[in-house]
Structure formats: C-alpha cells, structure tokens
PDB file of C-alpha atoms in Angstrom:
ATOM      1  CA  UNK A 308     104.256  83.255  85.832  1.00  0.00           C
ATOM      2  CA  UNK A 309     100.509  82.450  85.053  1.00  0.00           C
ATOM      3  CA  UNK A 310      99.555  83.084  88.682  1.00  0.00           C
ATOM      4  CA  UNK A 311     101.223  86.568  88.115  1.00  0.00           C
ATOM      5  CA  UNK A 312      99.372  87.842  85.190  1.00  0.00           C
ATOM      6  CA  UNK A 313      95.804  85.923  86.793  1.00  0.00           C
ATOM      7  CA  UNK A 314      96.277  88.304  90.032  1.00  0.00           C
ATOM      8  CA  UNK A 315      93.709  90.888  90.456  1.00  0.00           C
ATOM      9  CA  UNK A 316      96.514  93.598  91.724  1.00  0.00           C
ATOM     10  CA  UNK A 317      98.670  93.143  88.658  1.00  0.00           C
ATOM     11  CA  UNK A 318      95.022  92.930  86.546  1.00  0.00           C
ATOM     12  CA  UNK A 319      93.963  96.766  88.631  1.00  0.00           C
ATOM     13  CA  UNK A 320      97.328  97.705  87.767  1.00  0.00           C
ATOM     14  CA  UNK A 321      96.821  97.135  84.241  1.00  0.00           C
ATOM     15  CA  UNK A 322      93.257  98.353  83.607  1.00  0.00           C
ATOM     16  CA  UNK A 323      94.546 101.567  85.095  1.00  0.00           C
ATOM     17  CA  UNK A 324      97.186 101.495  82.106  1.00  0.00           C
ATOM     18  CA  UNK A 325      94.913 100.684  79.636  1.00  0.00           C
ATOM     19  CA  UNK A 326      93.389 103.577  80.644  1.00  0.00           C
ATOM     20  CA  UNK A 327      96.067 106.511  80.667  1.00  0.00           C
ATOM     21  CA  UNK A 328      96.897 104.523  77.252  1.00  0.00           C
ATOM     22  CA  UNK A 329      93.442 105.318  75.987  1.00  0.00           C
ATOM     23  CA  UNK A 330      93.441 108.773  77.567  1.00  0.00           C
ATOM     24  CA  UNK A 331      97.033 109.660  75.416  1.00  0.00           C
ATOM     25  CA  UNK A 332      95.178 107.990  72.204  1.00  0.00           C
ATOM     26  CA  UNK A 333      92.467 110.631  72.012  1.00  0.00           C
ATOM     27  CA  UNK A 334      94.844 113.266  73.258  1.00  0.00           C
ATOM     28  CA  UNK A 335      96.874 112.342  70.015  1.00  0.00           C
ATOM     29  CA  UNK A 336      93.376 112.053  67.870  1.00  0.00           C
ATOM     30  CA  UNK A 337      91.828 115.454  69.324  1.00  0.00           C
ATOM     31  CA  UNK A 338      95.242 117.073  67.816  1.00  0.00           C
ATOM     32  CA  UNK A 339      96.656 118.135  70.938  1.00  0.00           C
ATOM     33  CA  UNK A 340      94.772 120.457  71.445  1.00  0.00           C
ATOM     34  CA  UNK A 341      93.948 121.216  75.194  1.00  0.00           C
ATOM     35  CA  UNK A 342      90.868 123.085  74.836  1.00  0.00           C
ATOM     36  CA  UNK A 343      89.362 119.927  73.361  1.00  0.00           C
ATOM     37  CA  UNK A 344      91.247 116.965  75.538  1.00  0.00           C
ATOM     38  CA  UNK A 345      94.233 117.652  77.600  1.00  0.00           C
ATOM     39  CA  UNK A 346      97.352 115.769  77.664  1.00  0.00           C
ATOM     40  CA  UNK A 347      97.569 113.211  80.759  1.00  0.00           C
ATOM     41  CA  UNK A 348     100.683 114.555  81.587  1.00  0.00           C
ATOM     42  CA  UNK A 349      99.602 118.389  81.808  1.00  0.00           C
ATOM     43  CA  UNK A 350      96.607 117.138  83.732  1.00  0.00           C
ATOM     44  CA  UNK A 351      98.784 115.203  86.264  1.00  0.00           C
ATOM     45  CA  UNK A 352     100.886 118.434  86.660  1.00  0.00           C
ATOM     46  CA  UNK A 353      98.354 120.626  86.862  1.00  0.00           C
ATOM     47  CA  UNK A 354      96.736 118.220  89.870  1.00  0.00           C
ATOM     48  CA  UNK A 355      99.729 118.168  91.850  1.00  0.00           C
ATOM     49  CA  UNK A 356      99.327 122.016  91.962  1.00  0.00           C
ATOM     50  CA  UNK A 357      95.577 121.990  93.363  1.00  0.00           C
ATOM     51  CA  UNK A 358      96.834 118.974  95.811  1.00  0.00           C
ATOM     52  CA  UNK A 359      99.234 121.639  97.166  1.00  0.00           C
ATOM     53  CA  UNK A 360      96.751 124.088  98.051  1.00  0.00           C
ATOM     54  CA  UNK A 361      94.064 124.386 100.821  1.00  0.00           C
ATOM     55  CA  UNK A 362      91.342 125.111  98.355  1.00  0.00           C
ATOM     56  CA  UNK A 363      91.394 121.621  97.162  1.00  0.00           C
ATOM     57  CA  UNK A 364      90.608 119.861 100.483  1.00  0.00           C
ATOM     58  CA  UNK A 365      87.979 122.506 101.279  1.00  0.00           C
ATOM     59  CA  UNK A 366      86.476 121.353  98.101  1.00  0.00           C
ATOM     60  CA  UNK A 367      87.034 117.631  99.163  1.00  0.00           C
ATOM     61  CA  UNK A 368      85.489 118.076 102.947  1.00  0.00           C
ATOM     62  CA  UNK A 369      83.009 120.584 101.152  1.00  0.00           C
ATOM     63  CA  UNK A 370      81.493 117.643  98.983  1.00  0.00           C
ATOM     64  CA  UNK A 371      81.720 114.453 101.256  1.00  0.00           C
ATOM     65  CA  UNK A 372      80.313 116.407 104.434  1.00  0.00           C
ATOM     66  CA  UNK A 373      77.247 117.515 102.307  1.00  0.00           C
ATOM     67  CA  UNK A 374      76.987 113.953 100.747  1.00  0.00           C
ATOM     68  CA  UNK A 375      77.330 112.692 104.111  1.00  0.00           C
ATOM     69  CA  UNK A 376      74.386 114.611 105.625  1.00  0.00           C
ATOM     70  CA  UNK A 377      72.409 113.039 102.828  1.00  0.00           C
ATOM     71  CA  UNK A 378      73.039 110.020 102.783  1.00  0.00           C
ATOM     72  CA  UNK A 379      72.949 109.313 106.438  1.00  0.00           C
ATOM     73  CA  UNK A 380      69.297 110.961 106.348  1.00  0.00           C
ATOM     74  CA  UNK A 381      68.286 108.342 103.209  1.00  0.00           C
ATOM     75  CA  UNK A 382      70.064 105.506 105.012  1.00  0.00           C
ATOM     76  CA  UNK A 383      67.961 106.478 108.324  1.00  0.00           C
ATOM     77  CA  UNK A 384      64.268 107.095 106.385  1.00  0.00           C
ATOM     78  CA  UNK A 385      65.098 103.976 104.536  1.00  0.00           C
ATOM     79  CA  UNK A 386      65.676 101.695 107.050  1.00  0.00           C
ATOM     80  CA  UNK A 387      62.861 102.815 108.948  1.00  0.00           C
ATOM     81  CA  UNK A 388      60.049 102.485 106.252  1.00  0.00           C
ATOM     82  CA  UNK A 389      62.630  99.406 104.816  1.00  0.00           C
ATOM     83  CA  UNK A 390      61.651  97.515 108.552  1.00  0.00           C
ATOM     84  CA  UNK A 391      57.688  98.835 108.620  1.00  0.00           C
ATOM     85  CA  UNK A 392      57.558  96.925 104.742  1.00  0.00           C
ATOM     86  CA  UNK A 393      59.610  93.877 105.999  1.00  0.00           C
ATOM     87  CA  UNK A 394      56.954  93.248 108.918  1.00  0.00           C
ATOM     88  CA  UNK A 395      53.539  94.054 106.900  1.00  0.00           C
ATOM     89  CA  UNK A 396      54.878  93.048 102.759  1.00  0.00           C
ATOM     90  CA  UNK A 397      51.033  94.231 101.635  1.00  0.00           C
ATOM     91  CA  UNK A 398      52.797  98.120 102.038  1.00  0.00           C
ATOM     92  CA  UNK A 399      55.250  96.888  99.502  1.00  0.00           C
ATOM     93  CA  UNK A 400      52.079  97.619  96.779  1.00  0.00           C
ATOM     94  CA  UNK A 401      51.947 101.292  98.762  1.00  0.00           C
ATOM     95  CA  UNK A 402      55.503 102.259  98.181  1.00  0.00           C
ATOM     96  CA  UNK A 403      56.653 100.519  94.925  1.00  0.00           C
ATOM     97  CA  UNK A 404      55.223 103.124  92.991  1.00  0.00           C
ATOM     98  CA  UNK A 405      57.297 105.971  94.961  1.00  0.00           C
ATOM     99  CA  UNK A 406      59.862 104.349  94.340  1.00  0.00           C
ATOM    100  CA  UNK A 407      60.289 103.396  91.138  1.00  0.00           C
ATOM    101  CA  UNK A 408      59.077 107.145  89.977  1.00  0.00           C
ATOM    102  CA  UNK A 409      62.145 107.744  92.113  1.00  0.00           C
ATOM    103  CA  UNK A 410      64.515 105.648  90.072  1.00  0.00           C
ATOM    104  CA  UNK A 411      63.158 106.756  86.942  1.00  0.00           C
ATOM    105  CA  UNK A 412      63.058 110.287  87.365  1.00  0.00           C
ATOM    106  CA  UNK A 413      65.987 112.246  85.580  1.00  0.00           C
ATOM    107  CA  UNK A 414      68.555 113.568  88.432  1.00  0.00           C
ATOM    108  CA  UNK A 415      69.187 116.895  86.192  1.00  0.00           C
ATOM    109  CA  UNK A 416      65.485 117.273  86.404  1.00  0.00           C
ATOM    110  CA  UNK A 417      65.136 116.603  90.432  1.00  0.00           C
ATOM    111  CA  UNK A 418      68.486 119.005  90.711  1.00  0.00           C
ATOM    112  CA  UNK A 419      66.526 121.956  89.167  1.00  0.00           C
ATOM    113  CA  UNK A 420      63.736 121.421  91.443  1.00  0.00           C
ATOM    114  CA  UNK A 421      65.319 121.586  94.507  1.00  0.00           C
ATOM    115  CA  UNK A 422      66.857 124.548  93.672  1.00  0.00           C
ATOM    116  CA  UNK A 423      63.938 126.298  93.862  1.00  0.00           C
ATOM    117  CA  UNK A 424      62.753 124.636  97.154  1.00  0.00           C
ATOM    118  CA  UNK A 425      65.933 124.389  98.697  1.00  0.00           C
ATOM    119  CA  UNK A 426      68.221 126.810  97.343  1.00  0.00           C
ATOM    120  CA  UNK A 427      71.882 126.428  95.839  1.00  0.00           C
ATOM    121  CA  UNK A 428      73.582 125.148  99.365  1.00  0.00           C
ATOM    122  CA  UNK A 429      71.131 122.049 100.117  1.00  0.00           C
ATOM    123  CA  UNK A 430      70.090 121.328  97.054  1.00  0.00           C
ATOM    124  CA  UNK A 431      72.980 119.047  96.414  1.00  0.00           C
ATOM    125  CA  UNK A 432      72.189 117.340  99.632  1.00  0.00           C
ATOM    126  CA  UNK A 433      68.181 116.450  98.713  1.00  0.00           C
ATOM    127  CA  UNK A 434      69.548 114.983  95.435  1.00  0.00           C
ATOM    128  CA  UNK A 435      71.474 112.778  97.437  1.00  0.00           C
ATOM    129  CA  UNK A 436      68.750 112.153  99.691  1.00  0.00           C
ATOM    130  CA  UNK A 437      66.297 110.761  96.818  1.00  0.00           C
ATOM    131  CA  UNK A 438      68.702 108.934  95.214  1.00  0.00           C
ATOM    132  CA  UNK A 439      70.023 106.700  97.575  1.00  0.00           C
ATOM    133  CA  UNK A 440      66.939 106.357  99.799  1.00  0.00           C
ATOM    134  CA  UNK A 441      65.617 103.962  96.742  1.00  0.00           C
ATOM    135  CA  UNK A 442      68.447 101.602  96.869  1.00  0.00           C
ATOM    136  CA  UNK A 443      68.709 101.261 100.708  1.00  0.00           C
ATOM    137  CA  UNK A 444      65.101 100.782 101.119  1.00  0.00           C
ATOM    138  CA  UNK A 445      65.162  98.188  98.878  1.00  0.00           C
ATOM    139  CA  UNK A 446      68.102  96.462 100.258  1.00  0.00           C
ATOM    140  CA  UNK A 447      66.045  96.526 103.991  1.00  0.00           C
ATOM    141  CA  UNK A 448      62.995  94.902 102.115  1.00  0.00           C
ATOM    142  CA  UNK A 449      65.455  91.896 100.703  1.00  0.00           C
ATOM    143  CA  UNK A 450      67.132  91.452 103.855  1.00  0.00           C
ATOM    144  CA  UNK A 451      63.939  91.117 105.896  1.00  0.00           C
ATOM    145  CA  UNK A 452      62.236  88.657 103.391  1.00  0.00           C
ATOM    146  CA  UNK A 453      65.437  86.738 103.053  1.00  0.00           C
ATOM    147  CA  UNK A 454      64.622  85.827 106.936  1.00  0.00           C
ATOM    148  CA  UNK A 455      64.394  81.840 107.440  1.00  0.00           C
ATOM    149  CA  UNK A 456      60.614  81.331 108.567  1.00  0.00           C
ATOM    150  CA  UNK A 457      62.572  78.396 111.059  1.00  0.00           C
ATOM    151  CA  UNK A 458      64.441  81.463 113.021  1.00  0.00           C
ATOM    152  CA  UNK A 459      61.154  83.166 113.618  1.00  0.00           C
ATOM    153  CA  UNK A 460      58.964  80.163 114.195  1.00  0.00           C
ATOM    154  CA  UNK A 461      61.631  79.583 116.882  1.00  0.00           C
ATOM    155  CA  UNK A 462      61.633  83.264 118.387  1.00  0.00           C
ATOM    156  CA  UNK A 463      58.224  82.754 118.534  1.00  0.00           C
ATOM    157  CA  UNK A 464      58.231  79.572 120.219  1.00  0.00           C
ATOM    158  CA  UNK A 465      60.624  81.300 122.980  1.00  0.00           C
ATOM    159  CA  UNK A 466      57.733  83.486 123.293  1.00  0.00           C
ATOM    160  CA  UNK A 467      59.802  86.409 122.047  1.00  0.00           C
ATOM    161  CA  UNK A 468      57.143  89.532 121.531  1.00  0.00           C
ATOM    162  CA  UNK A 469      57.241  91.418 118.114  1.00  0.00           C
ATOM    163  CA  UNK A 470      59.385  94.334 119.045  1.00  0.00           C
ATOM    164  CA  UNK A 471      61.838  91.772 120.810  1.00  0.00           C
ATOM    165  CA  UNK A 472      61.501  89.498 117.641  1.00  0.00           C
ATOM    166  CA  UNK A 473      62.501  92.794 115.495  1.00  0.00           C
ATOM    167  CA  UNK A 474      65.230  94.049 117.455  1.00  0.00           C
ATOM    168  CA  UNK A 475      66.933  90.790 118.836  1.00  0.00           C
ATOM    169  CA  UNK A 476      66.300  88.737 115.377  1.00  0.00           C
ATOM    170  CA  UNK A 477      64.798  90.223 112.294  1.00  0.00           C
ATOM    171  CA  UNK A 478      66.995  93.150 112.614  1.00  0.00           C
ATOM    172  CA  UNK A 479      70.523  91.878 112.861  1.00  0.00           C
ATOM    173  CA  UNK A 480      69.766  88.454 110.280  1.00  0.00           C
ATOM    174  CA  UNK A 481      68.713  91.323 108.150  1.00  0.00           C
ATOM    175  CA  UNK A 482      71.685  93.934 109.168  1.00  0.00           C
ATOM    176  CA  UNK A 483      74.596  92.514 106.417  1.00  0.00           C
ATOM    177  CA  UNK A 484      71.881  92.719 103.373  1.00  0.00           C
ATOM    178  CA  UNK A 485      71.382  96.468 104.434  1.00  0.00           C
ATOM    179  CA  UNK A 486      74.787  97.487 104.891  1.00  0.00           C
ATOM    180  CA  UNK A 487      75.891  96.092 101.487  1.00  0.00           C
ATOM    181  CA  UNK A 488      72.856  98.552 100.078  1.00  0.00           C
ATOM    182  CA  UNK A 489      74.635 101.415 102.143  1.00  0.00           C
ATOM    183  CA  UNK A 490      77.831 100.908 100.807  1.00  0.00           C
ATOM    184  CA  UNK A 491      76.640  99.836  97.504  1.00  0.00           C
ATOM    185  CA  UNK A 492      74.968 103.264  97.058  1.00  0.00           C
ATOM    186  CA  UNK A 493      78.153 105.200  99.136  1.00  0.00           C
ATOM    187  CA  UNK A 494      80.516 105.669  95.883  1.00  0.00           C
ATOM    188  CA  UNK A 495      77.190 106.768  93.929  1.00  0.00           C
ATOM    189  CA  UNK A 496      76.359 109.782  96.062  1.00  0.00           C
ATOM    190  CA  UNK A 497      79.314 110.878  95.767  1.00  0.00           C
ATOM    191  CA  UNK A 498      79.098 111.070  92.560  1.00  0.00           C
ATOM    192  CA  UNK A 499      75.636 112.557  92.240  1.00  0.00           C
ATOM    193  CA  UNK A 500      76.521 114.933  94.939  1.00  0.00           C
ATOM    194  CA  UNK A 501      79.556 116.336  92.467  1.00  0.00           C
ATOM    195  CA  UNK A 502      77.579 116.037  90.000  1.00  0.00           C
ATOM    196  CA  UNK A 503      74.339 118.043  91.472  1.00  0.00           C
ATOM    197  CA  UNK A 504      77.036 120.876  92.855  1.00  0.00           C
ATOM    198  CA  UNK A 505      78.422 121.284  88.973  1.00  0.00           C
ATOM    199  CA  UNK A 506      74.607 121.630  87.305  1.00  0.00           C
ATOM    200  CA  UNK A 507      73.007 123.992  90.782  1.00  0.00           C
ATOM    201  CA  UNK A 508      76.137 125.926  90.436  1.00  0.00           C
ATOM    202  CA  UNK A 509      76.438 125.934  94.329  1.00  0.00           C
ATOM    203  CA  UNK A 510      78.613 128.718  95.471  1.00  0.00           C
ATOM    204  CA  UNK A 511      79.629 126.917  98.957  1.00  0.00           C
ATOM    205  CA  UNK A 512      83.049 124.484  98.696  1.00  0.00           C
ATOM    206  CA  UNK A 513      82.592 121.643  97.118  1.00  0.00           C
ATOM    207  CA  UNK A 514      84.744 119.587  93.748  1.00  0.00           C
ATOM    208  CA  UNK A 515      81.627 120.302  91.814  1.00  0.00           C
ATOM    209  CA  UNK A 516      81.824 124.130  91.787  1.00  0.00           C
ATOM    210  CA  UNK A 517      85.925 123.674  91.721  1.00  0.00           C
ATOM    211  CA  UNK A 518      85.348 121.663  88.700  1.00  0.00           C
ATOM    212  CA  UNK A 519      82.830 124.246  87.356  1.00  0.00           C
ATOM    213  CA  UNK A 520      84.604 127.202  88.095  1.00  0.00           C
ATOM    214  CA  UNK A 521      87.610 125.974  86.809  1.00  0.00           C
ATOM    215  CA  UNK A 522      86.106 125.323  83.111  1.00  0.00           C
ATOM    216  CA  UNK A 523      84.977 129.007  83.360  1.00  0.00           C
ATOM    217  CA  UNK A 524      88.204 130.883  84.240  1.00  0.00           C
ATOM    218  CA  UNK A 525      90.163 128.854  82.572  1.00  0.00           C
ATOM    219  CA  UNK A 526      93.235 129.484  80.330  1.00  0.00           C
ATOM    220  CA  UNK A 527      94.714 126.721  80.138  1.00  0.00           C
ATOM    221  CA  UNK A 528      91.950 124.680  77.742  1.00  0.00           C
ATOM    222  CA  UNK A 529      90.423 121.897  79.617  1.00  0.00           C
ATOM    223  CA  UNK A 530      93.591 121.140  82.046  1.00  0.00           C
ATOM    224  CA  UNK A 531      92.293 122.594  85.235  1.00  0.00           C
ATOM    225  CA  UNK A 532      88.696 120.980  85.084  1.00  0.00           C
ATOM    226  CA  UNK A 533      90.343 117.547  84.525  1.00  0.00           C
ATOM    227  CA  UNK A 534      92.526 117.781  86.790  1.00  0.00           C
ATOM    228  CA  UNK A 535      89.971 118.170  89.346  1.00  0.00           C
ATOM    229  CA  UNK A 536      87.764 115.354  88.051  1.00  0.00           C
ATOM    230  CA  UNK A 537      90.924 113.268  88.695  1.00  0.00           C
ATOM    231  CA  UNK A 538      91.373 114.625  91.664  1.00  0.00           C
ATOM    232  CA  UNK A 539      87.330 113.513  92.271  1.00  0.00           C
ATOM    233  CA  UNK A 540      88.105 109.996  90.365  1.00  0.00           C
ATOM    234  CA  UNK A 541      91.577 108.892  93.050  1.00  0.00           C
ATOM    235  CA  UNK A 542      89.526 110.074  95.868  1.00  0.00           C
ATOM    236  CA  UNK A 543      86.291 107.690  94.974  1.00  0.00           C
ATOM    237  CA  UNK A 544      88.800 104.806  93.914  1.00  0.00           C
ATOM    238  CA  UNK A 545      90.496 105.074  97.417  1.00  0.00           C
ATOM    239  CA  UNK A 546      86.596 105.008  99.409  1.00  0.00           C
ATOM    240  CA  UNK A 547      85.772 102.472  96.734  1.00  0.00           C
ATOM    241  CA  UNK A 548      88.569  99.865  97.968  1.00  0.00           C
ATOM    242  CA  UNK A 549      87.599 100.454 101.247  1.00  0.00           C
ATOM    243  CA  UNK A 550      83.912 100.032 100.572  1.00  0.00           C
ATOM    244  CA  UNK A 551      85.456  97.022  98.577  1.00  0.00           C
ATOM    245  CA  UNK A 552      86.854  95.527 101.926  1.00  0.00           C
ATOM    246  CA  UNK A 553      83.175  96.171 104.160  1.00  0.00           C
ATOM    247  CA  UNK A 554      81.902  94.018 101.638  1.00  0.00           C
ATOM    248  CA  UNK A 555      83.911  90.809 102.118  1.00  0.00           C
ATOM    249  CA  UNK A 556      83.569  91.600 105.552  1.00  0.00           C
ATOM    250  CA  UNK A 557      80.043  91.279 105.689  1.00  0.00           C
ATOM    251  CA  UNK A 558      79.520  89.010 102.481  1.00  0.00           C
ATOM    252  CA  UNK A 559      81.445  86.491 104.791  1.00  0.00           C
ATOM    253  CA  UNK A 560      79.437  87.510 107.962  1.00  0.00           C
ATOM    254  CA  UNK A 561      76.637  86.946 105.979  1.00  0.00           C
TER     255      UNK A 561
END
C-alpha cells in the first residue's frame, strides 16, 4: 500500500486533482460567475467542442510550426557560436554580456519590437528565436568545458587535428549536455510563442490569436478562452512527457 501512494503515476494523478480541486474552489469563491472564472466543467465542455473542429488543429500546427522555425534557427546559431566559445573560453567575456541583456530583457518589451521590424506573422517566431538561443548556447558552453582534459590529451596524442578533435570528440562528449538545453528550452517556446501570438495580435493560425479572439467575441464569460488555454496546457503536458523521456535517455547516455 505504501509503494502505491509513493508512485510518481498515482502522485501525477493526484497533483492533477489537486488541481481541478483548486480550480472548482475559486470557481465557488469568484461566485460563479463565468465572466470572472469559469466552471471546470463548462470549460471541459466547451473544449470538447473546439477539439471537434478543424479550426483548433490549424491553431495547434499554426503555433508549433512557427515555434518550430524558431527554435530550430536558435538551436542552430547557438550551437555554432556555443562550439566557437567552447574552443577559445576568452570569447566567453565577448558574449556574456549579449546574453545576459538577453535574459533580462522583458519578452512583452522584445514582442513589441519585432512587430515593428518583423511584422505580426514572424514576430512570434524572433521572440522565440531570442529566447531560447540564451539557454542553448549556454548549455553548448557547459558541455564543452565539462570535456575531461585526459580525452583530449589523448586525441591529441593520436595526432588527431583540431577539426577532427571537434567533430570526432569534443562534439559528441559534449552532444547529451546540449540536447538536454534543447529540450529543456522546447516546452518554453512554446509557451512564449502562444504567448507572443496573444500580445502581437497575429492574424495567421495559431492558439494565441484563438485564445485572443475568443476573449473578444465571447458570450459565454471566460469559457471559450479557457478552454483553449487547456487545450494549450494537455498539448504541452503530452510534449512535456515526451521531452521527459529524451531526458533519461540521454541523462543515462550521459
């Protein structure tokens, strides 16, 4: 019986109570009243509707593709100034600056930017783009100065040049760091990317303007716009279990 209430699926299983129980409790508090905080139940209702229409999964593929364009050009820029830093650590002094303004910097501030430099379509994307490139950067630093110096004192002893040393050694030893920085910051662009579509008021497909339009034309209170944030919420919990299995993978690989 211990081991039963110890395992982690029965501990998801009630965290995800706890929640809906929480949700009810300031339901009940708000004083029912939907235009302040819907009722779970409506909400659920109301989400089975948009799951039944085409709309929704335009909005779904509308979102990740964009988020995927970004983050695949971060994860690329990244990992190419990530490897320069990793060979020659002085540069670290050259970009640290960058990159902390980067962290620092508000995202509602970058978001209104980029709408004026890249218009409402992309601007969602270069949010992305900014955000993430940080993390994975910094992830390809640590995994290149987590190298042992033995491995490279050996390459170097096999009389391995440096772009054979890089490619054959440096790069894979330093590979499982990296891709735990990738999926690490995978789940947050998502959420930046919804979250940049709702404040740019992008007109293309996309959960951020279905979330947005749905508060506006609304009249049903607040149903419809939480029932696509939980529509947005199930779909990051399902890429966040898988992202949750790559990292075991590689945590033991590593």
């Amino acid at each position: 019986m211990k081991k039963f209430f110890i395992n982690k699926y029965f501990l998801i299983v009630l965290g995800i109570g706890l929640f809906f129980v929480l949700w009810y409790l300031i339901y009940v508090i708000a004083g029912q009243k939907q235009a302040i905080f819907p009722s779970p139940l409506e909400t659920f209702k109301q989400m089975w509707v948009y799951l039944g229409e085409g709309y929704t999964y335009k909005s779904i593929w509308g979102s990740f593709k964009r988020m995927l364009i970004g983050f695949s050009v971060a994860s690329i820029i990244a990992i190419i100034i990530g490897m320069i830093v990793g060979n020659f650590t002085k540069l670290k002094y050259v970009f640290n600056p960058t990159v902390i303004a980067l962290k620092a910097i508000p995202t509602a501030a970058l978001t209104f930017l980029f709408l004026v430099l890249a218009g409402l379509k992309n601007a969602p994307i270069f949010i992305v783009i900014l955000i993430v490139g940080p993390i994975v950067y910094e992830a390809t630093v640590a995994g290149y100065s987590n190298i042992d110096d033995y491995v490279l004192k050996a390459a170097r002893v096999d009389g391995a040049s440096w772009i054979s040393t890089n490619v054959r050694v440096k790069f894979p030893l330093a590979l499982p760091t990296i891709s735990l920085g990738m999926i690490s910051s995978f789940a947050l662009a998502f959420k930046i990317e919804i979250m940049a579509e709702v404040i740019s008021g992008s007109s293309s497909y996309g959960l951020g303007r279905a979330i947005r339009v749905a508060y506006v034309n609304s009249d049903n209170g607040m149903v419809p716009t939480f029932a696509f944030a939980l529509i947005a919420i199930i779909f990051m919990l399902l890429v966040t279990l898988l992202l949750d299995i790559l990292k075991k993978v590689l945590k033991l690989k590593a």
